[in-house]
XYZ file of C-alpha atoms in Angstrom:
381
model
C 0.000 0.000 0.000
C 1.392 3.389 -1.030
C 0.966 5.737 1.914
C -0.237 9.321 1.587
C 2.352 11.643 3.110
C 0.950 14.338 5.374
C 2.265 17.432 7.143
C 0.742 18.700 10.394
C 1.194 22.379 11.249
C 0.958 23.283 14.946
C 1.449 21.246 18.112
C -0.916 22.714 20.703
C -3.803 20.641 22.056
C -5.360 19.699 18.714
C -2.246 19.054 16.567
C -1.248 15.857 18.418
C -4.914 14.786 18.335
C -4.818 14.995 14.522
C -1.545 13.069 14.452
C -2.869 10.245 16.617
C -6.049 9.937 14.522
C -4.131 10.021 11.230
C -1.874 7.217 12.403
C -4.901 5.016 13.022
C -5.690 5.056 9.297
C -3.333 2.576 7.591
C -2.852 4.415 4.293
C -1.591 7.649 5.909
C 1.931 8.607 7.014
C 2.510 11.712 9.137
C 5.798 12.581 7.494
C 6.425 16.204 8.506
C 5.788 18.504 11.442
C 5.820 22.296 11.161
C 6.141 24.837 13.931
C 6.879 28.522 14.360
C 10.634 27.870 14.573
C 12.965 25.101 13.410
C 14.062 24.498 16.994
C 10.516 23.966 18.244
C 9.629 21.872 15.189
C 12.589 19.545 15.851
C 11.755 19.288 19.550
C 8.095 18.436 18.920
C 8.889 16.097 16.019
C 11.226 14.128 18.281
C 8.552 13.914 21.000
C 5.883 12.784 18.535
C 8.054 10.400 16.513
C 7.862 12.316 13.218
C 10.780 12.052 10.816
C 10.932 15.568 9.347
C 10.727 18.944 11.102
C 10.284 22.001 8.889
C 9.160 25.580 8.741
C 5.793 26.018 7.029
C 7.234 27.781 3.982
C 9.762 24.997 3.368
C 7.126 22.286 3.721
C 5.053 23.871 0.924
C 7.913 23.143 -1.486
C 8.113 19.466 -0.541
C 6.474 17.571 -3.405
C 6.128 14.410 -1.310
C 3.583 16.088 0.974
C 0.106 15.657 -0.483
C -2.095 16.843 2.416
C -1.599 19.501 5.096
C -3.451 19.733 8.417
C -3.682 23.290 9.783
C -3.748 23.077 13.612
C -2.447 26.548 14.436
C -4.114 29.490 16.254
C -7.160 30.916 14.473
C -5.523 33.990 12.957
C -3.210 31.793 10.852
C -5.910 29.557 9.347
C -6.723 31.796 6.372
C -3.188 32.573 5.223
C -1.919 29.026 5.736
C -4.916 27.344 4.072
C -4.575 29.699 1.117
C -0.853 28.957 0.793
C -1.480 25.194 0.926
C -4.104 25.349 -1.835
C -1.863 27.554 -3.957
C 0.909 24.982 -3.494
C -1.404 22.335 -4.973
C -1.919 20.353 -1.781
C -5.125 19.119 -0.159
C -5.967 20.754 3.162
C -7.741 19.956 6.424
C -8.181 23.086 8.552
C -9.178 23.444 12.168
C -12.211 25.632 12.821
C -12.788 28.484 12.437
C -11.813 28.530 8.774
C -10.851 32.211 9.149
C -11.438 35.128 11.501
C -13.064 37.326 8.804
C -15.994 36.366 6.605
C -14.399 37.787 3.442
C -11.312 35.622 4.004
C -13.501 32.535 4.355
C -15.334 33.462 1.139
C -11.999 33.738 -0.660
C -10.913 30.315 0.597
C -14.171 28.688 -0.527
C -13.740 30.185 -4.009
C -10.073 29.182 -4.209
C -10.816 25.643 -3.075
C -13.534 25.321 -5.703
C -11.214 26.670 -8.398
C -8.417 24.236 -7.563
C -10.690 21.216 -7.075
C -8.458 20.095 -4.225
C -9.850 18.238 -1.229
C -10.781 20.736 1.498
C -12.235 19.988 4.927
C -12.884 21.774 8.218
C -12.461 19.748 11.404
C -16.046 19.680 12.674
C -15.229 16.258 14.061
C -18.142 16.101 16.511
C -20.343 15.102 13.569
C -18.476 11.809 13.660
C -19.761 10.423 16.909
C -21.764 7.396 15.698
C -24.745 8.483 17.792
C -24.795 11.896 16.081
C -25.067 10.319 12.656
C -27.627 7.844 14.010
C -29.777 10.776 15.193
C -29.463 12.321 11.742
C -30.512 9.149 9.920
C -33.384 8.512 12.359
C -34.619 12.053 11.715
C -34.298 11.493 7.945
C -36.345 8.273 8.213
C -39.158 10.129 9.983
C -38.716 8.768 13.524
C -38.482 12.263 15.032
C -41.379 13.756 13.080
C -41.736 17.490 12.525
C -39.194 19.398 14.602
C -40.813 21.639 17.228
C -37.784 23.024 19.046
C -34.062 22.551 19.631
C -32.187 23.184 22.883
C -28.428 22.924 23.061
C -25.567 23.724 25.386
C -21.797 23.399 25.355
C -20.239 23.848 28.777
C -16.594 23.823 29.910
C -14.666 24.971 32.984
C -11.124 25.313 31.659
C -11.371 29.142 31.862
C -13.235 29.139 35.185
C -10.488 30.807 37.232
C -9.124 34.300 36.771
C -5.674 32.708 36.448
C -6.790 30.459 33.563
C -5.290 31.777 30.359
C -4.833 30.800 26.714
C -4.199 32.493 23.353
C -7.946 32.092 22.633
C -8.501 34.992 25.041
C -6.643 37.367 22.695
C -8.814 38.716 19.822
C -5.820 39.328 17.542
C -5.132 35.581 17.618
C -8.618 34.129 18.121
C -11.047 36.655 16.604
C -13.803 38.860 18.026
C -15.706 35.957 19.603
C -14.374 33.247 21.889
C -16.938 30.925 23.485
C -19.280 31.073 20.490
C -16.529 30.793 17.879
C -14.541 28.169 19.772
C -17.157 25.717 21.059
C -20.452 27.265 19.955
C -19.464 26.700 16.320
C -19.365 22.942 16.963
C -22.812 23.035 18.562
C -24.343 25.159 15.801
C -22.816 22.969 13.088
C -24.133 19.856 14.836
C -27.603 21.413 15.151
C -27.970 22.083 11.432
C -26.304 18.780 10.501
C -28.599 16.576 12.608
C -31.865 18.431 12.024
C -31.438 19.382 8.373
C -32.768 22.831 9.280
C -31.088 26.158 8.603
C -30.781 28.916 11.186
C -32.383 32.057 9.720
C -32.220 34.571 12.609
C -30.348 34.936 15.892
C -30.727 36.935 19.100
C -27.634 36.847 21.325
C -26.494 38.059 24.722
C -22.887 37.684 25.918
C -21.255 38.088 29.297
C -17.625 38.352 30.306
C -17.324 36.987 33.831
C -13.673 37.917 34.279
C -13.211 41.477 33.010
C -9.482 41.036 33.595
C -7.389 37.881 33.799
C -3.917 37.049 35.021
C -1.822 36.212 31.983
C 1.079 33.843 32.727
C 4.491 35.164 31.804
C 5.664 31.567 31.275
C 4.334 29.069 28.712
C 1.467 26.879 29.912
C -0.367 24.269 27.840
C -4.118 24.115 27.181
C -6.004 21.896 29.659
C -2.790 21.249 31.600
C -4.232 22.304 34.962
C -0.844 23.679 36.004
C -0.609 26.747 38.287
C 2.114 29.361 38.621
C 3.258 31.743 41.358
C 1.685 35.199 41.706
C 4.802 36.879 40.335
C 4.488 34.841 37.138
C 1.307 36.686 36.034
C 0.402 40.036 34.456
C -3.171 41.397 34.699
C -4.748 42.020 31.274
C -8.241 43.190 30.158
C -10.592 40.638 28.552
C -12.968 41.692 25.770
C -14.390 38.358 24.564
C -17.273 36.379 26.045
C -16.978 33.718 28.749
C -20.674 32.873 28.390
C -23.308 33.352 25.688
C -26.980 32.588 25.211
C -28.479 32.672 21.717
C -32.106 32.334 20.665
C -32.555 30.816 17.222
C -35.185 30.862 14.498
C -35.166 28.115 11.875
C -36.365 27.861 8.299
C -39.261 25.586 9.328
C -40.688 28.474 11.368
C -39.845 26.990 14.756
C -37.435 28.066 17.465
C -34.490 26.995 19.550
C -31.765 28.203 21.861
C -28.147 27.457 22.694
C -25.997 28.334 25.695
C -22.232 28.112 25.673
C -19.901 28.716 28.589
C -16.245 28.231 29.411
C -16.741 29.062 33.103
C -19.052 26.283 34.368
C -17.251 24.523 37.223
C -17.065 20.771 36.803
C -18.143 20.728 33.172
C -15.029 19.590 31.377
C -16.302 19.360 27.804
C -20.067 18.812 27.791
C -22.049 19.304 24.588
C -25.737 18.474 25.010
C -28.440 18.654 22.359
C -32.155 17.966 22.744
C -34.455 17.947 19.715
C -38.207 17.912 20.304
C -40.294 16.504 17.459
C -43.898 15.562 16.810
C -43.170 11.829 17.211
C -40.287 11.729 19.703
C -37.610 13.643 21.566
C -33.911 12.953 20.982
C -31.258 13.854 23.567
C -27.515 13.232 23.307
C -24.568 14.330 25.470
C -20.921 14.211 24.400
C -19.809 13.139 27.887
C -21.956 10.002 27.443
C -21.278 9.565 23.730
C -22.344 5.942 23.378
C -25.939 6.414 24.462
C -28.956 8.413 23.323
C -32.256 9.094 25.092
C -35.450 8.812 23.053
C -38.466 10.401 24.716
C -42.020 9.237 24.044
C -45.439 10.479 25.212
C -47.655 7.385 24.826
C -45.134 4.567 25.175
C -42.066 3.923 27.324
C -38.981 6.045 26.815
C -35.947 4.345 25.268
C -32.192 4.356 25.840
C -30.330 3.488 22.636
C -26.767 2.215 23.135
C -24.066 2.299 20.469
C -24.161 -1.007 18.590
C -23.407 -1.400 14.868
C -25.978 -4.191 14.576
C -28.727 -1.792 15.703
C -27.656 1.305 13.782
C -28.406 2.564 10.289
C -25.741 1.589 7.707
C -24.600 5.245 7.505
C -23.996 5.415 11.258
C -22.593 1.888 11.560
C -19.767 2.921 9.200
C -18.454 5.194 11.965
C -18.210 2.381 14.521
C -14.894 0.573 14.903
C -15.772 -1.843 17.725
C -18.727 -4.076 18.685
C -21.524 -2.945 20.983
C -20.451 -2.527 24.600
C -16.989 -1.243 23.615
C -16.939 2.500 24.198
C -15.711 4.932 21.565
C -15.147 8.634 22.125
C -13.508 11.895 21.073
C -10.311 10.456 19.505
C -12.416 8.159 17.317
C -14.313 11.071 15.762
C -11.226 12.439 14.020
C -10.182 8.963 12.881
C -13.580 8.418 11.258
C -13.663 11.881 9.685
C -10.190 11.474 8.229
C -11.180 8.085 6.798
C -13.812 9.847 4.688
C -11.564 12.796 3.804
C -8.718 10.557 2.667
C -11.017 8.460 0.490
C -11.417 11.698 -1.496
C -7.663 12.339 -1.383
C -7.078 8.920 -2.984
C -9.386 10.020 -5.816
C -7.395 13.246 -6.076
C -10.229 15.757 -5.956
C -13.117 17.117 -3.909
C -16.307 15.045 -4.443
C -19.389 16.799 -5.786
C -21.302 16.135 -2.543
C -18.748 15.385 0.188
C -19.853 13.447 3.251
C -17.399 15.426 5.401
C -17.545 19.112 6.459
C -15.918 21.354 3.851
C -14.647 24.920 3.558
C -18.237 25.842 2.601
C -19.389 24.489 5.977
C -16.610 26.468 7.658
C -17.832 29.601 5.891
C -21.409 28.869 7.003
C -20.449 28.621 10.674
C -18.337 31.778 10.485
C -21.313 33.619 8.961
C -23.603 32.463 11.793
C -20.988 33.449 14.406
C -20.579 36.916 12.863
C -24.346 37.455 12.931
C -24.408 36.333 16.570
C -21.711 38.886 17.440
C -23.684 41.556 15.558
C -26.854 40.599 17.440
C -25.142 40.905 20.814
C -23.795 44.334 19.909
C -27.190 45.548 18.682
C -29.193 43.632 21.332
C -31.615 42.769 18.526
C -32.631 39.941 16.199
C -30.314 39.639 13.176
C -30.995 37.709 9.973
C -28.389 35.195 8.761
C-alpha cells in the first residue's frame, strides 16, 4: 500500500490529536511537522516520533507532501490554508476557517477553483450516535421538529488565572466561546436536524473582566498553576458565556448556551431535539448512548451497537456494541472519509465530510451572533 504523506502544522492541544487519529488510518503517514521555529519543530517532532521537522514555507515546497493539516491558532488559518491550496496540496483546517468572513469566502472560491480536497475539522459530527440521530430524523422517527435546545459547557477558563491564546482577539477573533465551542454546537444542530438557522438573538457576558496572563508558557487543559509573580493582569474583551435564541427555516425556534466558566463541566455538549413523534437527547460526555423520549409509550435508551444502527452510522463504529468509543475516534472516522477523497485526487461533488463551505457557514452564523449581541436585537443570517 502506497501511503499518503501528510504534514501537520501546529502542536498545541489539537495538533497531536490529529496526528494520533491520522496514524490510526493505515494508508496515511505523518511525514512532517511544522512549527513557528525550526528548533521547536525539531523538539516536537522528536517527542511525537515524526521524521521531518520544517518551517511552514519549506514544507510547501516538498512535493512528497500531499495533504496539510492546519492546527495553528485561528488567525493563521486563512493565510496558511490559502498557501497550501496555492501549493497544490489538499488541506484539512481546524475551525474556524478564518477570523473574517471575506477571508472565508476567498478560501471557498479558491478551493472550488483548484478542485483540491478541502475539509474543516467539525469532528463532533463523527460520533456514531450523532449520525444515528441524523438518519433517524431522515427516516421520519423524530417527526416534525418543534424546538431545539443545546448547550456546550466547559470549565477550563473558570479561574481568573486560567489563560490561553484564545482569550486574545488578535489571535482568536472577536468571539471566543461562540466561535470556539459554539461553532461545533451550531454545526451539529444544522447537521442533525437538516434545518437552517435564519435569525439569531444573542447576549454575551464576560465573567472575568481582567485575567492574570502567565508570563511563562502553559499548555491548554494542563491544569498547572504558577506563582503570583508569574502573572500580568490584562483586560478581557471576549465572552466567557453566551446565550443565543434561534429561528429556523421551518418556522420553529431553539436556543443554545455556551460557557467556558461552568465549574465541573469539562467538555459537555448536550443537544435535545423535540419533534412531533419523539424527543432525541444526546450528550458528548456520554457519547455511546442516546435518550429517546415518548409520550404514549415507554422512553428508550439506545446504546451504540453497529448491529442496531443505520448503515450510515454503523460505518463510523470501529468496535462491537459494549466497547466505548469517544472523542479520539471522531477524528479517525472523519479522516477516513476525507482521505477516500484524497485517494481520488479531488473534492467530491457532494462530500460526506464538512468542507470549507461548511466552515464559511459557521463563520457567517458566528458573525451574525456577534452583531446581534452588539445591537441587542434579532439579526438575519
